[in-house]
CSV table of C-alpha atoms and ligand atoms in Angstrom, one decimal:
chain,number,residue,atom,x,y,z
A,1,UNK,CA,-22.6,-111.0,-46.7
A,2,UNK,CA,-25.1,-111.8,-49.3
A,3,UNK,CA,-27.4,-110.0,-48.2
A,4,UNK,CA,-25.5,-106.7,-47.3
A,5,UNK,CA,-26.4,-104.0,-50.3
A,6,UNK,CA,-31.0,-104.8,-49.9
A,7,UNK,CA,-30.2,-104.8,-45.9
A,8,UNK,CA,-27.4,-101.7,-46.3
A,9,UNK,CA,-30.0,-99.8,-48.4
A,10,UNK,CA,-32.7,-100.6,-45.6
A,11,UNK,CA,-30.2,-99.3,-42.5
A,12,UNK,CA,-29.5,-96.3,-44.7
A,13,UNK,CA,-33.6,-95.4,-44.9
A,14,UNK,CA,-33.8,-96.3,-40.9
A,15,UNK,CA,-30.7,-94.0,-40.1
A,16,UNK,CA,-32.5,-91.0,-42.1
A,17,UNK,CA,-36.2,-92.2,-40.4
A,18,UNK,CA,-38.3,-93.0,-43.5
A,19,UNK,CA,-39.0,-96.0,-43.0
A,20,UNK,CA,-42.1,-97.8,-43.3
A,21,UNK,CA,-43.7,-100.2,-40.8
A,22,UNK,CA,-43.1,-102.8,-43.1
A,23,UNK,CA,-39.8,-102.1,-43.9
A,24,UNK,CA,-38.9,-101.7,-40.0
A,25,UNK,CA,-40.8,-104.9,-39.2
A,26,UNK,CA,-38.5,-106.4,-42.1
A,27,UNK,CA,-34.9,-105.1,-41.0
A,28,UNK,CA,-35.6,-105.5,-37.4
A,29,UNK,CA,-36.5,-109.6,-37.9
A,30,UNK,CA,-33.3,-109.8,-40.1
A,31,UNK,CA,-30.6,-108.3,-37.8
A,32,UNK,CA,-31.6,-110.3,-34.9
A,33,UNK,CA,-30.4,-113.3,-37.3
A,34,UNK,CA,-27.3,-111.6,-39.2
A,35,UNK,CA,-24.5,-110.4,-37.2
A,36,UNK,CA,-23.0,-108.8,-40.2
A,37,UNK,CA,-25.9,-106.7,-40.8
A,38,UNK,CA,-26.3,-106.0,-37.0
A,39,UNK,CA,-22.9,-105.1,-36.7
A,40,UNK,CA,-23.4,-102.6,-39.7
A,41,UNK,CA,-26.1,-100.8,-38.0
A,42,UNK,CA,-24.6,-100.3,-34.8
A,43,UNK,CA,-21.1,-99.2,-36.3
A,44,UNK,CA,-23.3,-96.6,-38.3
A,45,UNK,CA,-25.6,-95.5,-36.0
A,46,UNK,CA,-22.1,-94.9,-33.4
A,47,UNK,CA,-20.5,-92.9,-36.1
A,48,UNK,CA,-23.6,-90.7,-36.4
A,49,UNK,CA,-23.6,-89.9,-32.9
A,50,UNK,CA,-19.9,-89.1,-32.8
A,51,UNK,CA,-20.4,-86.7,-35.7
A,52,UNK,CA,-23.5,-85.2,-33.7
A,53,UNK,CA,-21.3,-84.9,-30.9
A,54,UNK,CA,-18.9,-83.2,-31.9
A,55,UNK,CA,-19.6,-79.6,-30.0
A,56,UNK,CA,-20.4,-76.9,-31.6
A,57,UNK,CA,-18.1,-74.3,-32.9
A,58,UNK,CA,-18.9,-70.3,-32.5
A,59,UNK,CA,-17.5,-67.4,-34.1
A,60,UNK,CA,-14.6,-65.8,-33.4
A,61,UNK,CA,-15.2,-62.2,-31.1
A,62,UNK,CA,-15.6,-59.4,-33.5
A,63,UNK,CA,-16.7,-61.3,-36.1
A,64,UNK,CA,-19.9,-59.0,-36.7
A,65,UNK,CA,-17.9,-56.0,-35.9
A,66,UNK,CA,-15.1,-57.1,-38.9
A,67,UNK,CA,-18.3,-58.1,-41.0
A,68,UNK,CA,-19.8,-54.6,-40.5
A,69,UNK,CA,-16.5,-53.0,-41.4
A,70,UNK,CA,-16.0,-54.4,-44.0
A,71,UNK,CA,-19.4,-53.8,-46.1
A,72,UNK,CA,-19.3,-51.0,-48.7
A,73,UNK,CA,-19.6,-47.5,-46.9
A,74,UNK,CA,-23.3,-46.4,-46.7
A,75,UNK,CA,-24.1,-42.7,-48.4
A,76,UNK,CA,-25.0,-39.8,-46.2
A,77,UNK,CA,-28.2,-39.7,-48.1
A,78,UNK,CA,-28.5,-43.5,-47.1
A,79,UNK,CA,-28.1,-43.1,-43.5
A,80,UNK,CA,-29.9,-39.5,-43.1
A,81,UNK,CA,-33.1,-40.9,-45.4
A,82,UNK,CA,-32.9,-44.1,-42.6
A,83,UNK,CA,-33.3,-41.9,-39.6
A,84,UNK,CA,-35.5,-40.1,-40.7
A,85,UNK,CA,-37.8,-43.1,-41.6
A,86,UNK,CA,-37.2,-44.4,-38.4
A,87,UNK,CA,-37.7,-41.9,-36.1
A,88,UNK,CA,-40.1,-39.5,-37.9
A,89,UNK,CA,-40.2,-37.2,-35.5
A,90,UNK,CA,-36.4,-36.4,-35.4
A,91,UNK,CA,-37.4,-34.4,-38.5
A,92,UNK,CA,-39.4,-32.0,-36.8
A,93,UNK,CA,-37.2,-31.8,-34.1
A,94,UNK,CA,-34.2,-30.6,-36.4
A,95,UNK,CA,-35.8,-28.2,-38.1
A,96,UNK,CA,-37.1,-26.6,-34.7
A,97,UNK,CA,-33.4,-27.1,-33.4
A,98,UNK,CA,-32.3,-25.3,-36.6
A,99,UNK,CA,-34.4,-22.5,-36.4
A,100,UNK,CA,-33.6,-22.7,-32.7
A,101,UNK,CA,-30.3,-22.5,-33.0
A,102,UNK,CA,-30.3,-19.8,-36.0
A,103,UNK,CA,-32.0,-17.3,-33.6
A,104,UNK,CA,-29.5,-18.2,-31.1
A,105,UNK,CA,-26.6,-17.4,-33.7
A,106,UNK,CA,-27.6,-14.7,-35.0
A,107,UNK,CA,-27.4,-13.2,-31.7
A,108,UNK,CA,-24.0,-14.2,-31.4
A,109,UNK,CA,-22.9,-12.9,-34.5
A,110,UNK,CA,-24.2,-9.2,-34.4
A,111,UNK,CA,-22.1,-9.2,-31.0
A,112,UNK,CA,-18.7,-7.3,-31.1
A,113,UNK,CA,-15.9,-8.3,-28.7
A,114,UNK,CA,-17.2,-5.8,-26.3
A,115,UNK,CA,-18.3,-6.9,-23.0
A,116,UNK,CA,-21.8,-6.7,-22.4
A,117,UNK,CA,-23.4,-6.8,-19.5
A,118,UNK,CA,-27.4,-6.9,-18.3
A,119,UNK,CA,-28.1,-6.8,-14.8
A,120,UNK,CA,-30.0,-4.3,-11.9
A,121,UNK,CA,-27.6,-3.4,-9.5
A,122,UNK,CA,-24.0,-2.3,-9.0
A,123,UNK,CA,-21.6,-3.8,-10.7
A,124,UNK,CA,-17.5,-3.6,-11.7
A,125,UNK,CA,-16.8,-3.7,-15.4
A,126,UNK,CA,-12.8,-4.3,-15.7
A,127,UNK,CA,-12.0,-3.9,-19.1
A,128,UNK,CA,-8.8,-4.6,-18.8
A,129,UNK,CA,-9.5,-8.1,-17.4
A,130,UNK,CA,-12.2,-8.2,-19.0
A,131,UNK,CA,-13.4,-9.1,-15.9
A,132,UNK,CA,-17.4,-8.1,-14.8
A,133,UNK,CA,-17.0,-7.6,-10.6
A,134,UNK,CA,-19.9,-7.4,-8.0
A,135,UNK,CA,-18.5,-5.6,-5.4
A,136,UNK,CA,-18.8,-7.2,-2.0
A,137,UNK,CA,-21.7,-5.8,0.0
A,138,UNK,CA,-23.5,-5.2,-3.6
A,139,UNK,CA,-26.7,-7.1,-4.6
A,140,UNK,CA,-28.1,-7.7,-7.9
A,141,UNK,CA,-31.6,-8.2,-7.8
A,142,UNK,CA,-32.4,-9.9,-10.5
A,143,UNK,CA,-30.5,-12.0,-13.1
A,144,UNK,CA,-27.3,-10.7,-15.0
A,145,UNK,CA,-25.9,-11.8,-17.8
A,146,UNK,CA,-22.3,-11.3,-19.3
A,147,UNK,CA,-21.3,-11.7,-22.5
A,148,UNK,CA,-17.9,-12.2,-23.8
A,149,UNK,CA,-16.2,-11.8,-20.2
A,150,UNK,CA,-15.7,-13.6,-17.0
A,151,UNK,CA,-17.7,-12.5,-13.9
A,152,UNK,CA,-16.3,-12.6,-10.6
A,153,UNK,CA,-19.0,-12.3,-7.6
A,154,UNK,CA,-17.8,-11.0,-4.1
A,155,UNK,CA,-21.7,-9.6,-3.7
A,156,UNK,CA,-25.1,-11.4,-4.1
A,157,UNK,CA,-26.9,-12.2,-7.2
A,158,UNK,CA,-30.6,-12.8,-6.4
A,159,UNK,CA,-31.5,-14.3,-10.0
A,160,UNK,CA,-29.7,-16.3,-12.3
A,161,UNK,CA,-26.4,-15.8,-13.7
A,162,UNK,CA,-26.2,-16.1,-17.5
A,163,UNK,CA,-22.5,-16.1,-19.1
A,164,UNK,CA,-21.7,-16.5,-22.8
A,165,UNK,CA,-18.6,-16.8,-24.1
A,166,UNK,CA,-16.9,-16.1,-20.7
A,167,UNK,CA,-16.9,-18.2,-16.8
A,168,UNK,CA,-17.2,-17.3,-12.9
A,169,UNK,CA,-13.7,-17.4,-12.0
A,170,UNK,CA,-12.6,-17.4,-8.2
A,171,UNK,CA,-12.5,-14.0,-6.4
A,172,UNK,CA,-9.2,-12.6,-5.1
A,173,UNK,CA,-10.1,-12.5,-1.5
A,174,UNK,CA,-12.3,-16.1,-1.5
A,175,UNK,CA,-9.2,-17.4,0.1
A,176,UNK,CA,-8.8,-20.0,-2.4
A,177,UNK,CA,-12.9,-21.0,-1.3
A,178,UNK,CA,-15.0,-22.2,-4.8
A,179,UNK,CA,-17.4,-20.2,-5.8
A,180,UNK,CA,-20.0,-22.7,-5.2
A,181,UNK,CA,-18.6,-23.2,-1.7
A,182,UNK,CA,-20.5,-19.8,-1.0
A,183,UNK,CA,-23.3,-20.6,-2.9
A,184,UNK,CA,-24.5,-17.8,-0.5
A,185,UNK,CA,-23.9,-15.2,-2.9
A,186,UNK,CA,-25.3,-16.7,-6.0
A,187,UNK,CA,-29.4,-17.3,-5.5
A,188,UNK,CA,-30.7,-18.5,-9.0
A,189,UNK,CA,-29.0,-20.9,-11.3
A,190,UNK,CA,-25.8,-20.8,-13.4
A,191,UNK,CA,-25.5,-20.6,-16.8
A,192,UNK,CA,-21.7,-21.0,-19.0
A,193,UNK,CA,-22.8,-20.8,-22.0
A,194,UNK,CA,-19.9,-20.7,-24.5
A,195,UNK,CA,-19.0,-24.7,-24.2
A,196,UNK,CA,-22.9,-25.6,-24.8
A,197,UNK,CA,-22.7,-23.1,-27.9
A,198,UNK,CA,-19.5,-25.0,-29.0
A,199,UNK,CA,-20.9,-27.9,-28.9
A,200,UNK,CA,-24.5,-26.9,-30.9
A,201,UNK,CA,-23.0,-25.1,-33.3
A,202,UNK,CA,-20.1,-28.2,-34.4
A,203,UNK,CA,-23.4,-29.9,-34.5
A,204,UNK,CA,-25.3,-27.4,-36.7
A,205,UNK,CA,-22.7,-27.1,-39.1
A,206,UNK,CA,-22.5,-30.8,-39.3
A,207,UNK,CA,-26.2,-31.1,-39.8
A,208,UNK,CA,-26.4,-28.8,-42.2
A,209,UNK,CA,-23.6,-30.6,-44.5
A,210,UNK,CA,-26.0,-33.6,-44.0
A,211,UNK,CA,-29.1,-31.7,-44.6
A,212,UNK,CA,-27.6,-30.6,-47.9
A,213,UNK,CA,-26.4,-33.4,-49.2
A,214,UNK,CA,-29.9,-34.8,-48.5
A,215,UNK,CA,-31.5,-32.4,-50.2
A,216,UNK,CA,-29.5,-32.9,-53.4
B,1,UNK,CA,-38.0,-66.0,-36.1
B,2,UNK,CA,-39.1,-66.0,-39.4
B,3,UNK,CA,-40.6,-63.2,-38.8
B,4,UNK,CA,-37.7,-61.3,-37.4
B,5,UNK,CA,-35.5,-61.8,-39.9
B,6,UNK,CA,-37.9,-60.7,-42.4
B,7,UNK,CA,-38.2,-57.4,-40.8
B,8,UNK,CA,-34.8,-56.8,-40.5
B,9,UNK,CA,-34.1,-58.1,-43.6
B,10,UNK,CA,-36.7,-55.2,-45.0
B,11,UNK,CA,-34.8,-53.0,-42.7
B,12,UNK,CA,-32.0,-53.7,-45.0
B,13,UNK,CA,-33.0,-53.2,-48.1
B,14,UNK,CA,-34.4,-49.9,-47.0
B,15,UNK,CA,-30.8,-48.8,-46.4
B,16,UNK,CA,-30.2,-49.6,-42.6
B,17,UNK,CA,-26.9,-50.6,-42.9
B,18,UNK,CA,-26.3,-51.0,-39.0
B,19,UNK,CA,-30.1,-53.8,-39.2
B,20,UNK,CA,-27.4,-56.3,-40.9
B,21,UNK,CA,-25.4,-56.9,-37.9
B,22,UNK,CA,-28.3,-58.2,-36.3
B,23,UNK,CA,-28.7,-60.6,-39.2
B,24,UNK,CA,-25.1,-61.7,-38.4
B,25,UNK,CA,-25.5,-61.8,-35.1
B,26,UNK,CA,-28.3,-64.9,-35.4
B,27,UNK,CA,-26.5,-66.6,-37.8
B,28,UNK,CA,-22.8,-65.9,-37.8
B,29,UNK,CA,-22.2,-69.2,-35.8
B,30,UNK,CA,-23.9,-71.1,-37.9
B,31,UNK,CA,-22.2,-70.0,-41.0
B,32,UNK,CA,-18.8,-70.0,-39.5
B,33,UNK,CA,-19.5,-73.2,-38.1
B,34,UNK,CA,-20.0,-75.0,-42.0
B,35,UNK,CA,-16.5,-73.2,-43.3
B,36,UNK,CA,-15.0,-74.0,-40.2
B,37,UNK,CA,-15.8,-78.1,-41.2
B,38,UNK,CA,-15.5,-77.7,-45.3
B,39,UNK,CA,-12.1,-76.2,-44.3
B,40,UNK,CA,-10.9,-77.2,-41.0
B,41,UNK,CA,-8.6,-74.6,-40.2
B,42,UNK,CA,-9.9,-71.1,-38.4
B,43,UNK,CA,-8.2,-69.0,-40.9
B,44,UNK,CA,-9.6,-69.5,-43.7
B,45,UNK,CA,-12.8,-70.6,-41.9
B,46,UNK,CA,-13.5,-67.0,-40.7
B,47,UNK,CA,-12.2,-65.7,-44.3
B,48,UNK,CA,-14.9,-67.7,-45.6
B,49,UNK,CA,-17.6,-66.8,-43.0
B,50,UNK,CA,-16.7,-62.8,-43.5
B,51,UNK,CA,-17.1,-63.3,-47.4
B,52,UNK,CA,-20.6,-64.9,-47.1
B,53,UNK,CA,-22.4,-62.3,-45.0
B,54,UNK,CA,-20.4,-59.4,-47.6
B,55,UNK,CA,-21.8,-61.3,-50.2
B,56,UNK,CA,-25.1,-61.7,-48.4
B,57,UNK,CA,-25.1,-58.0,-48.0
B,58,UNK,CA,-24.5,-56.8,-51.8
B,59,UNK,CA,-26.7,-59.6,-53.4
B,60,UNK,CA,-29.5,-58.8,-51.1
B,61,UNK,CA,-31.7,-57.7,-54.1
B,62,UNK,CA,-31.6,-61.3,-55.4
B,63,UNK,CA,-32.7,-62.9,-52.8
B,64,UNK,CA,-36.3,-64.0,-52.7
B,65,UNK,CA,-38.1,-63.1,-49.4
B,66,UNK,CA,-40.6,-66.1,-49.5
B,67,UNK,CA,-37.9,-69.0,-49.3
B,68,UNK,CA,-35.6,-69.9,-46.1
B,69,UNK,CA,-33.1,-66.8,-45.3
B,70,UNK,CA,-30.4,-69.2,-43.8
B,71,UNK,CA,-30.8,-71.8,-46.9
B,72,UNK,CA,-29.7,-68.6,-49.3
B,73,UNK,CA,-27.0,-67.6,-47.0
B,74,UNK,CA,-25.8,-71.6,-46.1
B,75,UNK,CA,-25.8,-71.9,-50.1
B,76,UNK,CA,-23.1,-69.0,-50.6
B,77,UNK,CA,-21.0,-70.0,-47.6
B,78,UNK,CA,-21.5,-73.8,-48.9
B,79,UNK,CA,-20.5,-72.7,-52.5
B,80,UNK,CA,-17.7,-70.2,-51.3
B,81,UNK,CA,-16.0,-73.2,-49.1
B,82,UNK,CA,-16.1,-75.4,-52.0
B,83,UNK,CA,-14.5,-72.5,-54.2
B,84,UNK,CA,-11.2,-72.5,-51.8
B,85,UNK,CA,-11.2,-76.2,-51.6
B,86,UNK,CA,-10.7,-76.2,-55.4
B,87,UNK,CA,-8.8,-73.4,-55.8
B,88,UNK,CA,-6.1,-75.3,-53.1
B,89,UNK,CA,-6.7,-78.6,-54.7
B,90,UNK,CA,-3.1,-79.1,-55.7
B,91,UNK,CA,-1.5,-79.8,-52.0
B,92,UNK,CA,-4.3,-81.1,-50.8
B,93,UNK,CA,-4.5,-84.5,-50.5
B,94,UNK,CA,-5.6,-87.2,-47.9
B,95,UNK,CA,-1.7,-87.1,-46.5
B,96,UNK,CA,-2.0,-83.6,-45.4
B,97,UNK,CA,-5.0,-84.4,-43.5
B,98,UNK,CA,-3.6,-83.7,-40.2
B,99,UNK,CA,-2.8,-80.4,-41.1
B,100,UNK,CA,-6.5,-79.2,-41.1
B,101,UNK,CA,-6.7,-80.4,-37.7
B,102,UNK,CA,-3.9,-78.2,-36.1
B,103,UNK,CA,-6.0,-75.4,-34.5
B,104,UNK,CA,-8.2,-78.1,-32.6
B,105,UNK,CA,-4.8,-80.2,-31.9
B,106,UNK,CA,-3.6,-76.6,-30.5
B,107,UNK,CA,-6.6,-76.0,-28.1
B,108,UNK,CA,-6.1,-79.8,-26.9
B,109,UNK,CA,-2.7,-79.3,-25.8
B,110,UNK,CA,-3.7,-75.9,-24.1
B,111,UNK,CA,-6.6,-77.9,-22.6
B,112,UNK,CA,-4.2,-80.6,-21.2
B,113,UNK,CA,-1.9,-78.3,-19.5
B,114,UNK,CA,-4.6,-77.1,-17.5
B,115,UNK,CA,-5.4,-81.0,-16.9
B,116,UNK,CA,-9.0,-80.5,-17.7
B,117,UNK,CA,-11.6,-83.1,-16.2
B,118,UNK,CA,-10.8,-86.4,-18.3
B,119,UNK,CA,-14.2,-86.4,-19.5
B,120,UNK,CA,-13.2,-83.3,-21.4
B,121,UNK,CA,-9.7,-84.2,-22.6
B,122,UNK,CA,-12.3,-86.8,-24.4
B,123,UNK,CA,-14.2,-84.6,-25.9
B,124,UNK,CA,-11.4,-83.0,-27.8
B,125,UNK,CA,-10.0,-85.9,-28.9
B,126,UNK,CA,-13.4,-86.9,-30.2
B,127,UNK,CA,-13.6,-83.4,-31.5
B,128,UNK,CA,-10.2,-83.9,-33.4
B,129,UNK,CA,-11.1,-87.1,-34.6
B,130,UNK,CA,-14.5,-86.0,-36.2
B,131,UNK,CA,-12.9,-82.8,-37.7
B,132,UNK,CA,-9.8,-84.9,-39.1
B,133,UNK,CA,-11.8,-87.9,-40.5
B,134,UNK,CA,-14.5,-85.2,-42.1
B,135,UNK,CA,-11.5,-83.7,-43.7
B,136,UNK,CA,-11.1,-86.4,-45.0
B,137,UNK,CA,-14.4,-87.1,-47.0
B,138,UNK,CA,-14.3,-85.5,-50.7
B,139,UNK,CA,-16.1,-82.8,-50.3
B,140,UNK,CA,-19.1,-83.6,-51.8
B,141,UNK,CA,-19.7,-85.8,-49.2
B,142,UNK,CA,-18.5,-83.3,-46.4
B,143,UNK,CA,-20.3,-80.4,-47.1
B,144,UNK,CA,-23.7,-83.0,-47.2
B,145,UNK,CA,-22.6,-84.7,-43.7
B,146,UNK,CA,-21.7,-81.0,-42.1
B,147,UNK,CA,-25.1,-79.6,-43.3
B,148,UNK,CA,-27.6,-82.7,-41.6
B,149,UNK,CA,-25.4,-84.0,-39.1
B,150,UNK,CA,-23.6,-80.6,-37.7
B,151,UNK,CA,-26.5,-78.1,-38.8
B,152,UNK,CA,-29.0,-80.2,-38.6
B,153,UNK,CA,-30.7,-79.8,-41.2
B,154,UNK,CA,-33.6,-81.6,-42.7
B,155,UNK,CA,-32.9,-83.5,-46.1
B,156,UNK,CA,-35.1,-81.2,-47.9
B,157,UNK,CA,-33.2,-78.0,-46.8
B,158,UNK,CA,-29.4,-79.1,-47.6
B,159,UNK,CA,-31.4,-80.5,-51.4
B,160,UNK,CA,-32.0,-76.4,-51.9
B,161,UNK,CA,-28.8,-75.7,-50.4
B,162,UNK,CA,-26.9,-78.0,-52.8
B,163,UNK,CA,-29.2,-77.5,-55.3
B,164,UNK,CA,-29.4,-81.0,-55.5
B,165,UNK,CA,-32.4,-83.7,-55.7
B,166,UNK,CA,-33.1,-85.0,-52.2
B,167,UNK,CA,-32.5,-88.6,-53.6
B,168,UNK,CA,-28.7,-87.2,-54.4
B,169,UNK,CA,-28.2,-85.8,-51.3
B,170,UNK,CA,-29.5,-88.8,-49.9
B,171,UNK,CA,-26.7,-91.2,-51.7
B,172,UNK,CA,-24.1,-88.6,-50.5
B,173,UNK,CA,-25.0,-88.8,-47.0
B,174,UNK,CA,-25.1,-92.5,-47.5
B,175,UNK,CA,-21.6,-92.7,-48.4
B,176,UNK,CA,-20.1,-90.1,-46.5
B,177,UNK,CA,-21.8,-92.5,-43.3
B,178,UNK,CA,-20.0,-95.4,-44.8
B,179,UNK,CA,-16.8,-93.6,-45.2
B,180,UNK,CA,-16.9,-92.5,-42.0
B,181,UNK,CA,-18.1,-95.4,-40.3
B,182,UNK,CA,-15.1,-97.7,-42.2
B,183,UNK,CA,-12.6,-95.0,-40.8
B,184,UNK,CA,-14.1,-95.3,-37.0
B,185,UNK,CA,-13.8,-99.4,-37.3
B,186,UNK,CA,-10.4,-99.0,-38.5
B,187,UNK,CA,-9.0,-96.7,-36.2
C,1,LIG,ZN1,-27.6,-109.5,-43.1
């Protein structure tokens, strides 16, 4: 055991690989010789490779998600100023959207409650029901648009149907047939407008809370 | 890689929130990994883990973009594990030992009652026995071992993580080996 703390010091520097030739040359003739010091290199290099072993560990699910919670609340500023660096263009595109949608708006609010309806041909207007009727055996030649009632086709519509603030609703005598089971009647395309306006003008007002906050 | 982080690390500091969970992301196993050994119990393991990215996060500013991302963030999760080691110091001691082994005794036992392949029932017991005897080590010692031998890191690298001289890391891996390797004969 004399020799254990110059050999111990030499196993050390082989176990983290800076050894020199010399050295290697050195600690390589000795062990063959010393069991003690033999014995000491194998015990240490075994309990390296348990350690090694010893699988790796991964983080628990949701760890990013909890990690993400939990960091301080980014500012609207913060997050609008972000997008808008990253996606340049989405800048443009809200203010077209804005002025888009202003236009838009400020069609819908010079409206009344009345029911208005646009269209070449012979129509129904039930005010009551509030209800816009093509007869059956009536065409309308071009497009039609309703605003703020239902329409209710038993004729032909050649163009498109247009309907703010309103729906098609099933005629009386369709024998409980969808509408767009006779597609026959309606030629062009169909248009329900009031959940799309819904839906742009939550985001409007939203985007202009953001848009003022960023501006401030 | 390098490269990646430092964009997203830029990404960051710009304001994109939502770029830092790609930063945890690459290294939350990593990170959770070190706690998970300084403290050997899950718990506080993920406690730990959570605090160092948060802390990652807020100090952002500070840290320097020319040096090794995971060496900053390994130094706070190092430094935070060492903090709760302390901070519990007074019931710890090398009796309770066992206790910070419990979550890998736990999976064992679920483990056997599926009578896993032998070869695996093993492995956990090696796993147990590493995680028990490192819990063992003062932590000085442990938090050198985890970083080379469980990170594998290069002596150089756990030096800046410790902020330590190499030749002191060196003498700490030393021991921690010898303690180790005295525990392994004797058991
Ligand atoms: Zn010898």
């Amino acid at each position: 055991m004399a020799c254990k703390n110059e050999y111990s010091i030499l196993i050390h520097k082989y176990l983290d690989e800076e050894m020199t030739l010399l050295e290697k040359k050195k600690l390589e003739n000795h062990i063959i010789k010393c069991k003690d010091c033999e014995g000491h290199m194998r015990e240490l290099r075994k309990t390296v490779a348990i350690v090694q072993s010893a699988s790796h560990i991964e983080a628990p699910i949701n760890f990013t998600e909890s990690v993400m919670n939990k960091l301080p609340k980014e500012t609207n500023t913060n997050r609008w100023k972000t997008r808008l660096r990253k996606h340049p263009i989405l800048l443009t595109a809200a203010v077209f959207f804005l002025v888009f949608v202003m236009s838009i708006s400020s069609i819908w609010n010079d409206s009344t409650k009345e029911i208005v309806v646009k269209g070449d041909g012979h129509f129904i207007v039930d005010e009551e029901r509030r209800v816009v009727i093509i007869p059956e055996g009536e065409t309308i030649s071009g497009d039609i648009i309703v605003r703020n009632g239902n329409i209710e086709i038993e004729g032909e519509v050649l163009g498109d149907i247009t309907i703010i603030n309103g729906e098609i609703i099933k005629s009386d005598i369709s024998n409980g047939e969808n509408y767009l089971a006779s597609a026959g009647h309606v030629a062009g395309e169909i248009h329900e407008i009031n959940q799309v306006f819904d839906w742009l003008w939550y985001r409007v007002k939203a985007f202009f809370s953001d848009v003022i906050n960023f501006i401030n | 890689m390098d490269a990646v982080v430092k964009k997203i690390i830029k990404e960051v500091k710009k304001g994109d929130q939502q770029a830092f969970s790609e930063l945890v992301e690459l290294y939350k196993d990593k990170v959770y990994q070190v706690a998970y050994r300084m403290l050997g119990n899950s718990h506080e393991a993920q406690d730990i883990a959570q605090e160092a990215f948060l802390r990652a996060y807020t100090n952002l500013d500070s840290y320097d973009v020319n040096r090794k991302f995971s060496t900053w963030l390994f130094r706070i999760a190092t430094n935070l594990a060492i903090d709760r080691i302390r901070k519990k110091k007074p019931d710890f001691h090398l009796e309770d030992h066992v206790a910070g082994t419990e979550d890998l005794n736990y999976y064992s036992q679920i483990a056997t009652e599926e009578e896993l392949p032998e070869e695996q029932v093993v492995k956990f017991e090696m796993q147990e026995w590493v995680q028990k005897e490192i819990m063992m080590l003062p932590p000085k010692y442990r938090s050198a071992i985890i970083l080379k031998y469980m990170e594998d890191l290069s002596l150089k690298e756990i030096s800046e993580i410790l902020k330590l001289p190499v030749a002191t890391v060196k003498t700490r891996i030393h021991r921690g080996r010898e303690a180790l390797r005295k525990r392994l004969r004797d058991s």
